[in-house]
Amino acid sequence: MEGIRTHILVCGGTGCMASESEKVIKNLGLILKAREYKEEVKIVQTGCFGFCEQGPIVKIEPDDVFYVRVSPKDAKDIIDEHVIKGRIVERLLYKEPSNENTINKQEDIPFYKKQLRIALRNCGLINPEDIYEYIALGGYEALGKALTEMTKDAVLDEVKKSGLRGRGGGGFPTGLKWEITKKQESDVKFIICNADEGDPGAFMDRSILEGDPHAVLEAMAIGAYVIGADKGIIYIRAEYPLAIERLNIALKQARDVGLLGKNIFGTNFNFDIDIKFGAGAFVCGEETALINSCEGKRGEPNYKPPYPAEKGYWGHPTCVNNVETFANITAIINRGAQWFASIGTEKSKGTKVFALAGKINNVGLVEVPMGITLREIIYDIGGGIQGGRKFKALQTGGPSGGVLTEDNLDTKIDYDSLIEIGSMMGSGGMIVMDEKDNMVNIAKFYLEFTMDESCGRCTPCRIGTKRMYEILNKITSKKGTMADLDALKQLCYMIKDSSLCGLGQTAPNPVISTMKHFWHEYLAFIKDVDHPQGEGKYVPKNKIGIKS
Amino acid sequence: MKIKSIDELRKIKEQYQDFVQLRKQGEGNSEHVEVLVGMATCGISSGARETLNAFVTQLAKEKIVGAKVISVGCIGYCHAEPTVQINIKGQKPILYGNVTEANVSKIIEQHIKGGKPVEDLVLQVDFERA
Ligand SMILES: Cc1cc2nc3c(=O)[nH]c(=O)nc-3n(C[C@H](O)[C@H](O)[C@H](O)COP(=O)(O)O)c2cc1C
C-alpha cells in the first residue's frame, strides 16, 4: 500500500448497493484514473456502515469525513473538490434532522455517538484467556508507567483529578478512598475487588471479568501501589464459574510473566491476588459484610465507622472497590485525568455501564457517558419498548433504587440527579416497564427479594421487610384497606431510618417511589373494598399517622 | 518469559501491531482471517459454544488455512446472541448477530470465501471504544 495517501471507503452493504453504490465506485475509479490519482488514492468497498437509511455512504480516510446519499454523479465532486483540492463537499454531509446542522465525522452522527466504552473497551475484542492480546492493546502499560515513572502521589493525583466515583452504587470518590487508605499508618494493608454483584438483573461486572480480566488485575495492582498494599483479594460469587475460571487463568499468566509477584517491572513493588468465593448473598456485596465473609465469618454487616479504609480485613486498612471502578483506572492513567474528566457531567465523570432489561427491544449491556438522558438510552440505544407499547416506568438501582417515570425521561442522569428524582445510580441495573406492568406487583417483587436477602442481624430489616411484604400481599390480593396503606407507608420510613446497613436503609425505596408516582395503582386494589371514593374520604382507623 | 521493564513490555506490544490493526480496523499485514465468537456466560447460554465448534469444524473441512477462531468476551448485545465478528484484511470488521449453528456455513461461504457480508445478520455497532 506504499504511496497511498487517501482511502475512499464506499459502503457495499445491501442497502447501499440497492441505492447504486456500485456505480459510485465505478465512477470514482474512472475519474481517479482520468485525473491520474490512481497510485495515491485507493477505493475500498466496505461492509455495512449501519446507516443504510442515508446510503450510499462514502467515507474518506484519514480525513474522517463522512458523506451520505452519494449518487454516481457526485463522484466527480468528491474527487475534484475533496481528494484533489482538499475541500469538503458540504452538500453531501449528513444533516441532523432536528437542527439541520451538518456533521462530517462519523463519531458525530447521532446513531454512532451514544455509547462510549471505557470500562468495556476490550470486551468482545480480545481473547480474555491470552495475556498477550491484552498487552498488544496497551495492557499493563499503565502499571509499568505508574511503577517506574510516577510517584504514588502522582498516581493518586491523577485518579483524584479524573473525578472517578465508585461504580458499586455509592458513588464515593475513588481517589479520596485511596487517599484515606494510603494515609493510614500500618505495615499491612489490603485492596479488595468487590465482584459480588447481587443486584437482580445486573451483569456488568461479570461481563468485564469474563471479557477483560486483566484490566481489573492491573488496576488492583495500581491501587495497591498507591495505598501501600502487597496483597489483593477478589471477592466473587461462586455463581460466576466462567468469570472465576478466566480470572484464574489471567492470574496464572500474569504471574508467569512477572506482572504479579515479586519485584514487578524490576521495582521493589510486590503484589499478588487471591480469589475468595461468596455464596451469593446480596448483603455480602456490602463492604463490611464482604470483609466478614472473607474472614470466614457470617456475611453480616458491621456498624460504620470504622470504615474498611481504617479497619478492614483482619483489622487492617482495606480499600474496597467495585469491578467497574477498577476497569476505568488504567484508561485514566494511560490517557490522563483530563481526558476522563472531559466526559460526563460536572460532578459525575466518565461513563456508566448499564444492564438494560425488561420490556425493551435491545436487551443488553450499554456504556454511556454520564449526563445522557433516559430517553436516549431507551429509544436511541435500546430501540424503544417491545411491541411498540407505551413506556411506563424504569427502575434503576435495583432493589435499593426507585422508579422513574415519563416525566424523568429528559433528565440528564448522573449520581446526583438520580437521587434528586427519587432513585439512585446503583450498580447499573435498568429495568424497563411498559403500560401492562402493575407497579404494586413490581414493588412487591423487589420487596420479596430484600426480605429474602435480609441477613437478620438487625430487627427493623429482618422483621420490617417481612411485615411490608405481608401487607403488600394482602393489598395485591384485594384484601387491603386504607389503613394497610397507611401502615405500609409508616413501616417504610421506620425501616429506612433504623436499619443497620444499606440493605435495610434502602429496601423500602421501591415501595416509596411507586407510592409516590403510582398511588392510584395502590388505590385501585383498595377502592372497591371499603372506600369506594378513594383517598379523599379516608379517615384513619388507627393511631398510625402518615409520615411522608 | 518474565517482563522486567516497561521497555520489554512495549517491545511485546510492538510485535503485535499487525494483530491489533486487523482486530480493530481490518487493516495491516496480518494474513489471518479472524472469527471472534462472544463467549461470555450470556453467549454460551444462547449457543455460542455450538457456533464456535461449527466454525472450527467447517473451516477445517473447507480447508481454509489462516483462519483463526477466537473466543472473546461479551459485546453487550444480549438481544442478538450468539454474536460473531469477522475480521478480514482490507475490510471493516463485521459484527453478526443471531449466529446460530445453521448460519455458520452461510457466513463461511458468502463472507469468508466470497468476501460479501451476509447482510441480514449484520449488527450495527453503536459504540466507540476508548
Ligand atoms: C446491600 C448492599 C449490597 C451491595 N452490593 C454491592 C455489589 O454487589 N458490588 C459492589 O461493588 N458494591 C456493592 N455494594 C456497595 C459496597 O458496599 C461498596 O460501597 C462498594 O463495593 C465500594 O466500591 P466503589 O467505591 O468502587 O463503588 C453494596 C452495598 C449494599 C448496602
mmCIF file of C-alpha atoms in Angstrom, chain A residues 154-446:
data_model
loop_
_atom_site.group_PDB
_atom_site.id
_atom_site.type_symbol
_atom_site.label_atom_id
_atom_site.label_comp_id
_atom_site.label_asym_id
_atom_site.label_seq_id
_atom_site.Cartn_x
_atom_site.Cartn_y
_atom_site.Cartn_z
ATOM 1 C CA ALA A 154 1.295 11.413 41.235
ATOM 2 C CA VAL A 155 -0.847 8.352 40.516
ATOM 3 C CA LEU A 156 -3.222 9.283 43.315
ATOM 4 C CA ASP A 157 -3.442 12.787 41.957
ATOM 5 C CA GLU A 158 -4.419 11.523 38.521
ATOM 6 C CA VAL A 159 -7.205 9.370 39.969
ATOM 7 C CA LYS A 160 -8.438 12.229 42.125
ATOM 8 C CA LYS A 161 -8.380 14.724 39.285
ATOM 9 C CA SER A 162 -10.225 12.349 36.987
ATOM 10 C CA GLY A 163 -13.283 12.672 39.195
ATOM 11 C CA LEU A 164 -13.911 8.913 39.092
ATOM 12 C CA ARG A 165 -16.578 7.828 41.571
ATOM 13 C CA GLY A 166 -17.318 4.322 42.829
ATOM 14 C CA ARG A 167 -19.380 2.309 40.367
ATOM 15 C CA GLY A 168 -20.608 -0.151 43.002
ATOM 16 C CA GLY A 169 -23.549 2.041 43.855
ATOM 17 C CA GLY A 170 -22.495 4.613 46.423
ATOM 18 C CA GLY A 171 -20.574 6.875 44.090
ATOM 19 C CA PHE A 172 -17.860 7.660 46.627
ATOM 20 C CA PRO A 173 -14.874 9.434 45.025
ATOM 21 C CA THR A 174 -12.315 6.730 44.305
ATOM 22 C CA GLY A 175 -9.276 8.980 44.665
ATOM 23 C CA LEU A 176 -10.435 10.084 48.082
ATOM 24 C CA LYS A 177 -10.921 6.488 49.225
ATOM 25 C CA TRP A 178 -7.414 5.624 48.033
ATOM 26 C CA GLU A 179 -6.044 8.666 49.819
ATOM 27 C CA ILE A 180 -7.721 7.774 53.110
ATOM 28 C CA THR A 181 -6.376 4.227 52.929
ATOM 29 C CA LYS A 182 -2.938 5.479 51.922
ATOM 30 C CA LYS A 183 -2.786 7.771 54.955
ATOM 31 C CA GLN A 184 -3.384 5.002 57.479
ATOM 32 C CA GLU A 185 -0.299 4.035 59.431
ATOM 33 C CA SER A 186 0.044 0.314 59.035
ATOM 34 C CA ASP A 187 2.512 -2.197 57.661
ATOM 35 C CA VAL A 188 -0.244 -4.405 56.380
ATOM 36 C CA LYS A 189 -2.939 -3.146 54.046
ATOM 37 C CA PHE A 190 -5.280 -4.792 51.592
ATOM 38 C CA ILE A 191 -7.060 -3.951 48.395
ATOM 39 C CA ILE A 192 -10.280 -5.791 47.640
ATOM 40 C CA CYS A 193 -12.239 -6.019 44.432
ATOM 41 C CA ASN A 194 -15.951 -6.328 45.039
ATOM 42 C CA ALA A 195 -17.274 -8.729 42.415
ATOM 43 C CA ASP A 196 -20.307 -9.867 44.363
ATOM 44 C CA GLU A 197 -22.820 -8.228 42.042
ATOM 45 C CA GLY A 198 -26.028 -9.199 43.783
ATOM 46 C CA ASP A 199 -28.407 -6.728 42.193
ATOM 47 C CA PRO A 200 -31.022 -8.813 40.350
ATOM 48 C CA GLY A 201 -30.775 -8.247 36.615
ATOM 49 C CA ALA A 202 -27.262 -6.786 36.739
ATOM 50 C CA PHE A 203 -24.330 -8.413 34.963
ATOM 51 C CA MET A 204 -21.950 -5.580 34.166
ATOM 52 C CA ASP A 205 -19.204 -6.821 36.446
ATOM 53 C CA ARG A 206 -19.488 -10.389 35.239
ATOM 54 C CA SER A 207 -19.092 -9.244 31.656
ATOM 55 C CA ILE A 208 -15.978 -7.252 32.472
ATOM 56 C CA LEU A 209 -14.380 -10.141 34.345
ATOM 57 C CA GLU A 210 -15.260 -12.598 31.606
ATOM 58 C CA GLY A 211 -14.227 -10.322 28.772
ATOM 59 C CA ASP A 212 -11.234 -8.414 30.134
ATOM 60 C CA PRO A 213 -9.990 -9.833 33.446
ATOM 61 C CA HIS A 214 -6.514 -8.330 33.183
ATOM 62 C CA ALA A 215 -7.934 -4.811 33.229
ATOM 63 C CA VAL A 216 -9.118 -5.468 36.772
ATOM 64 C CA LEU A 217 -5.895 -7.163 37.890
ATOM 65 C CA GLU A 218 -3.766 -4.350 36.520
ATOM 66 C CA ALA A 219 -5.896 -1.686 38.198
ATOM 67 C CA MET A 220 -5.795 -3.520 41.521
ATOM 68 C CA ALA A 221 -2.010 -3.537 41.319
ATOM 69 C CA ILE A 222 -2.004 0.204 40.628
ATOM 70 C CA GLY A 223 -4.308 0.796 43.585
ATOM 71 C CA ALA A 224 -2.164 -1.407 45.799
ATOM 72 C CA TYR A 225 0.930 0.560 44.814
ATOM 73 C CA VAL A 226 -0.769 3.812 45.786
ATOM 74 C CA ILE A 227 -2.194 2.739 49.139
ATOM 75 C CA GLY A 228 0.782 0.584 50.095
ATOM 76 C CA ALA A 229 -0.710 -2.889 49.958
ATOM 77 C CA ASP A 230 1.009 -6.019 48.747
ATOM 78 C CA LYS A 231 -1.996 -8.278 48.837
ATOM 79 C CA GLY A 232 -5.273 -8.130 46.986
ATOM 80 C CA ILE A 233 -8.472 -10.132 47.164
ATOM 81 C CA ILE A 234 -11.173 -10.569 44.592
ATOM 82 C CA TYR A 235 -14.436 -11.445 46.276
ATOM 83 C CA ILE A 236 -16.630 -13.102 43.694
ATOM 84 C CA ARG A 237 -19.818 -15.099 43.915
ATOM 85 C CA ALA A 238 -19.435 -18.790 43.265
ATOM 86 C CA GLU A 239 -22.354 -18.496 40.820
ATOM 87 C CA TYR A 240 -19.946 -16.924 38.325
ATOM 88 C CA PRO A 241 -17.934 -20.032 37.373
ATOM 89 C CA LEU A 242 -16.753 -18.765 33.988
ATOM 90 C CA ALA A 243 -15.580 -15.449 35.401
ATOM 91 C CA ILE A 244 -13.714 -17.364 38.114
ATOM 92 C CA GLU A 245 -12.103 -19.653 35.563
ATOM 93 C CA ARG A 246 -10.938 -16.739 33.424
ATOM 94 C CA LEU A 247 -9.691 -14.868 36.466
ATOM 95 C CA ASN A 248 -7.646 -17.884 37.483
ATOM 96 C CA ILE A 249 -6.161 -18.167 34.009
ATOM 97 C CA ALA A 250 -5.396 -14.451 33.996
ATOM 98 C CA LEU A 251 -3.759 -14.626 37.416
ATOM 99 C CA LYS A 252 -1.580 -17.532 36.361
ATOM 100 C CA GLN A 253 -0.494 -15.818 33.143
ATOM 101 C CA ALA A 254 0.268 -12.554 34.948
ATOM 102 C CA ARG A 255 2.390 -14.436 37.477
ATOM 103 C CA ASP A 256 4.180 -16.359 34.733
ATOM 104 C CA VAL A 257 5.381 -13.183 33.044
ATOM 105 C CA GLY A 258 6.153 -11.487 36.344
ATOM 106 C CA LEU A 259 3.411 -8.868 36.226
ATOM 107 C CA LEU A 260 2.190 -10.191 39.551
ATOM 108 C CA GLY A 261 4.523 -11.413 42.253
ATOM 109 C CA LYS A 262 7.824 -10.042 43.451
ATOM 110 C CA ASN A 263 9.713 -7.028 42.050
ATOM 111 C CA ILE A 264 7.192 -6.133 39.393
ATOM 112 C CA PHE A 265 8.798 -4.216 36.479
ATOM 113 C CA GLY A 266 12.112 -4.541 38.258
ATOM 114 C CA THR A 267 10.984 -2.310 41.127
ATOM 115 C CA ASN A 268 10.685 -3.273 44.767
ATOM 116 C CA PHE A 269 6.891 -3.438 44.491
ATOM 117 C CA ASN A 270 5.441 -6.872 45.295
ATOM 118 C CA PHE A 271 1.825 -7.719 44.773
ATOM 119 C CA ASP A 272 -0.370 -10.758 44.396
ATOM 120 C CA ILE A 273 -4.062 -11.520 44.401
ATOM 121 C CA ASP A 274 -6.239 -14.210 45.970
ATOM 122 C CA ILE A 275 -9.741 -15.135 44.972
ATOM 123 C CA LYS A 276 -12.410 -15.656 47.638
ATOM 124 C CA PHE A 277 -15.810 -17.032 46.855
ATOM 125 C CA GLY A 278 -19.123 -15.749 48.086
ATOM 126 C CA ALA A 279 -22.165 -17.951 48.342
ATOM 127 C CA GLY A 280 -24.369 -15.494 46.551
ATOM 128 C CA ALA A 281 -25.944 -13.428 49.309
ATOM 129 C CA PHE A 282 -26.936 -9.903 48.310
ATOM 130 C CA VAL A 283 -25.812 -8.480 51.633
ATOM 131 C CA CYS A 284 -22.275 -9.793 51.089
ATOM 132 C CA GLY A 285 -21.850 -7.081 48.472
ATOM 133 C CA GLU A 286 -21.970 -4.569 51.317
ATOM 134 C CA GLU A 287 -18.343 -3.938 52.108
ATOM 135 C CA THR A 288 -18.288 -4.750 55.822
ATOM 136 C CA ALA A 289 -20.327 -7.922 55.316
ATOM 137 C CA LEU A 290 -17.996 -8.790 52.450
ATOM 138 C CA ILE A 291 -14.971 -8.443 54.687
ATOM 139 C CA ASN A 292 -16.603 -10.590 57.358
ATOM 140 C CA SER A 293 -17.331 -13.204 54.734
ATOM 141 C CA CYS A 294 -13.711 -13.064 53.511
ATOM 142 C CA GLU A 295 -12.573 -13.740 57.060
ATOM 143 C CA GLY A 296 -14.751 -16.820 57.179
ATOM 144 C CA LYS A 297 -17.354 -15.247 59.425
ATOM 145 C CA ARG A 298 -21.067 -14.898 58.807
ATOM 146 C CA GLY A 299 -21.796 -12.487 55.992
ATOM 147 C CA GLU A 300 -23.305 -9.784 58.163
ATOM 148 C CA PRO A 301 -22.533 -6.069 58.069
ATOM 149 C CA ASN A 302 -20.901 -4.053 60.831
ATOM 150 C CA TYR A 303 -21.710 -0.617 62.031
ATOM 151 C CA LYS A 304 -19.701 2.092 60.226
ATOM 152 C CA PRO A 305 -17.471 3.858 61.298
ATOM 153 C CA PRO A 306 -14.871 2.499 61.466
ATOM 154 C CA TYR A 307 -14.817 2.271 57.688
ATOM 155 C CA PRO A 308 -12.846 -0.508 55.981
ATOM 156 C CA ALA A 309 -10.299 2.093 54.916
ATOM 157 C CA GLU A 310 -9.456 2.428 58.604
ATOM 158 C CA LYS A 311 -10.176 -1.039 59.939
ATOM 159 C CA GLY A 312 -10.968 -3.652 57.360
ATOM 160 C CA TYR A 313 -9.790 -7.155 56.573
ATOM 161 C CA TRP A 314 -8.486 -8.637 59.838
ATOM 162 C CA GLY A 315 -8.476 -5.125 61.275
ATOM 163 C CA HIS A 316 -6.072 -3.735 58.675
ATOM 164 C CA PRO A 317 -6.734 -0.731 56.440
ATOM 165 C CA THR A 318 -8.559 -2.052 53.392
ATOM 166 C CA CYS A 319 -9.659 -0.388 50.209
ATOM 167 C CA VAL A 320 -12.785 -1.934 48.689
ATOM 168 C CA ASN A 321 -13.650 -1.022 45.127
ATOM 169 C CA ASN A 322 -16.075 -2.334 42.585
ATOM 170 C CA VAL A 323 -15.060 -4.205 39.404
ATOM 171 C CA GLU A 324 -16.216 -1.473 37.057
ATOM 172 C CA THR A 325 -14.470 1.197 39.144
ATOM 173 C CA PHE A 326 -11.216 -0.705 38.657
ATOM 174 C CA ALA A 327 -11.903 -1.191 34.969
ATOM 175 C CA ASN A 328 -11.692 2.590 34.481
ATOM 176 C CA ILE A 329 -8.339 3.044 36.211
ATOM 177 C CA THR A 330 -5.895 2.003 33.510
ATOM 178 C CA ALA A 331 -7.633 4.177 30.940
ATOM 179 C CA ILE A 332 -7.266 7.125 33.301
ATOM 180 C CA ILE A 333 -3.544 6.514 33.814
ATOM 181 C CA ASN A 334 -2.926 5.930 30.111
ATOM 182 C CA ARG A 335 -4.950 8.777 28.718
ATOM 183 C CA GLY A 336 -4.820 11.190 31.609
ATOM 184 C CA ALA A 337 -7.227 12.574 34.169
ATOM 185 C CA GLN A 338 -8.068 15.476 31.939
ATOM 186 C CA TRP A 339 -9.348 13.277 29.175
ATOM 187 C CA PHE A 340 -11.506 11.301 31.611
ATOM 188 C CA ALA A 341 -12.818 14.419 33.321
ATOM 189 C CA SER A 342 -13.854 15.850 29.969
ATOM 190 C CA ILE A 343 -16.509 13.127 29.730
ATOM 191 C CA GLY A 344 -19.684 13.312 31.777
ATOM 192 C CA THR A 345 -21.301 15.955 33.951
ATOM 193 C CA GLU A 346 -19.869 18.414 36.429
ATOM 194 C CA LYS A 347 -19.934 16.062 39.400
ATOM 195 C CA SER A 348 -20.068 12.657 37.714
ATOM 196 C CA LYS A 349 -17.250 11.991 35.310
ATOM 197 C CA GLY A 350 -16.754 9.283 32.739
ATOM 198 C CA THR A 351 -19.238 6.651 31.697
ATOM 199 C CA LYS A 352 -21.514 4.125 33.339
ATOM 200 C CA VAL A 353 -22.300 0.606 32.231
ATOM 201 C CA PHE A 354 -25.952 -0.337 32.470
ATOM 202 C CA ALA A 355 -27.643 -3.681 32.062
ATOM 203 C CA LEU A 356 -30.755 -2.850 30.072
ATOM 204 C CA ALA A 357 -33.521 -5.352 30.651
ATOM 205 C CA GLY A 358 -37.267 -5.705 30.777
ATOM 206 C CA LYS A 359 -39.684 -4.599 28.080
ATOM 207 C CA ILE A 360 -37.085 -3.079 25.828
ATOM 208 C CA ASN A 361 -36.187 -4.133 22.303
ATOM 209 C CA ASN A 362 -32.407 -4.245 22.570
ATOM 210 C CA VAL A 363 -31.816 -6.018 25.830
ATOM 211 C CA GLY A 364 -28.125 -5.797 26.620
ATOM 212 C CA LEU A 365 -25.193 -4.002 28.132
ATOM 213 C CA VAL A 366 -24.590 -0.399 27.277
ATOM 214 C CA GLU A 367 -21.897 2.018 28.348
ATOM 215 C CA VAL A 368 -22.872 5.642 28.110
ATOM 216 C CA PRO A 369 -21.362 8.945 29.174
ATOM 217 C CA MET A 370 -22.794 10.374 32.378
ATOM 218 C CA GLY A 371 -25.333 13.051 31.562
ATOM 219 C CA ILE A 372 -27.117 11.130 28.847
ATOM 220 C CA THR A 373 -30.903 11.153 29.137
ATOM 221 C CA LEU A 374 -33.078 8.151 29.787
ATOM 222 C CA ARG A 375 -34.871 8.872 26.551
ATOM 223 C CA GLU A 376 -31.635 8.412 24.631
ATOM 224 C CA ILE A 377 -30.893 5.178 26.429
ATOM 225 C CA ILE A 378 -34.357 3.727 25.969
ATOM 226 C CA TYR A 379 -35.213 4.908 22.480
ATOM 227 C CA ASP A 380 -31.935 5.556 20.675
ATOM 228 C CA ILE A 381 -29.837 2.758 22.116
ATOM 229 C CA GLY A 382 -32.454 0.392 23.480
ATOM 230 C CA GLY A 383 -34.580 0.603 20.358
ATOM 231 C CA GLY A 384 -37.762 1.507 22.229
ATOM 232 C CA ILE A 385 -40.383 -0.545 24.000
ATOM 233 C CA GLN A 386 -41.227 -4.065 22.889
ATOM 234 C CA GLY A 387 -44.280 -4.436 20.694
ATOM 235 C CA GLY A 388 -44.437 -0.668 20.205
ATOM 236 C CA ARG A 389 -46.180 -0.330 23.567
ATOM 237 C CA LYS A 390 -46.013 2.717 25.766
ATOM 238 C CA PHE A 391 -43.210 3.330 28.235
ATOM 239 C CA LYS A 392 -44.400 3.409 31.793
ATOM 240 C CA ALA A 393 -41.503 3.345 34.196
ATOM 241 C CA LEU A 394 -37.910 2.381 34.659
ATOM 242 C CA GLN A 395 -36.237 1.006 37.764
ATOM 243 C CA THR A 396 -32.661 1.982 38.430
ATOM 244 C CA GLY A 397 -30.599 0.966 41.416
ATOM 245 C CA GLY A 398 -32.244 -2.454 41.634
ATOM 246 C CA PRO A 399 -33.943 -3.304 44.916
ATOM 247 C CA SER A 400 -32.332 -0.258 46.537
ATOM 248 C CA GLY A 401 -33.498 2.215 43.949
ATOM 249 C CA GLY A 402 -36.765 3.565 42.740
ATOM 250 C CA VAL A 403 -38.872 4.034 39.659
ATOM 251 C CA LEU A 404 -38.540 6.843 37.200
ATOM 252 C CA THR A 405 -41.455 7.870 35.045
ATOM 253 C CA GLU A 406 -42.131 9.593 31.790
ATOM 254 C CA ASP A 407 -41.546 12.954 33.456
ATOM 255 C CA ASN A 408 -37.933 11.963 34.068
ATOM 256 C CA LEU A 409 -37.147 10.842 30.542
ATOM 257 C CA ASP A 410 -35.251 14.002 29.724
ATOM 258 C CA THR A 411 -33.308 14.310 32.949
ATOM 259 C CA LYS A 412 -29.579 14.145 32.372
ATOM 260 C CA ILE A 413 -28.637 11.224 34.532
ATOM 261 C CA ASP A 414 -25.738 11.144 36.955
ATOM 262 C CA TYR A 415 -25.273 10.190 40.615
ATOM 263 C CA ASP A 416 -26.823 13.355 41.962
ATOM 264 C CA SER A 417 -29.662 13.937 39.535
ATOM 265 C CA LEU A 418 -30.930 10.390 40.041
ATOM 266 C CA ILE A 419 -31.086 10.877 43.795
ATOM 267 C CA GLU A 420 -32.856 14.174 43.266
ATOM 268 C CA ILE A 421 -35.621 12.475 41.307
ATOM 269 C CA GLY A 422 -36.062 9.764 43.890
ATOM 270 C CA SER A 423 -33.932 6.890 42.632
ATOM 271 C CA MET A 424 -30.224 6.195 42.534
ATOM 272 C CA MET A 425 -27.492 5.130 40.161
ATOM 273 C CA GLY A 426 -26.955 1.851 41.966
ATOM 274 C CA SER A 427 -24.685 -0.620 40.334
ATOM 275 C CA GLY A 428 -26.300 -0.288 36.922
ATOM 276 C CA GLY A 429 -29.393 -2.434 36.627
ATOM 277 C CA MET A 430 -32.007 -0.763 34.454
ATOM 278 C CA ILE A 431 -35.353 -2.457 34.111
ATOM 279 C CA VAL A 432 -37.922 -1.052 31.748
ATOM 280 C CA MET A 433 -41.651 -1.452 32.346
ATOM 281 C CA ASP A 434 -44.464 -0.853 29.929
ATOM 282 C CA GLU A 435 -48.137 0.002 30.276
ATOM 283 C CA LYS A 436 -49.040 -3.591 31.026
ATOM 284 C CA ASP A 437 -46.967 -3.798 34.201
ATOM 285 C CA ASN A 438 -48.613 -3.254 37.530
ATOM 286 C CA MET A 439 -46.371 -1.183 39.743
ATOM 287 C CA VAL A 440 -47.603 -2.592 43.026
ATOM 288 C CA ASN A 441 -46.533 -6.014 41.861
ATOM 289 C CA ILE A 442 -43.152 -4.631 40.837
ATOM 290 C CA ALA A 443 -42.637 -3.156 44.295
ATOM 291 C CA LYS A 444 -43.692 -6.459 45.793
ATOM 292 C CA PHE A 445 -41.179 -8.306 43.661
ATOM 293 C CA TYR A 446 -38.314 -6.187 44.933
#
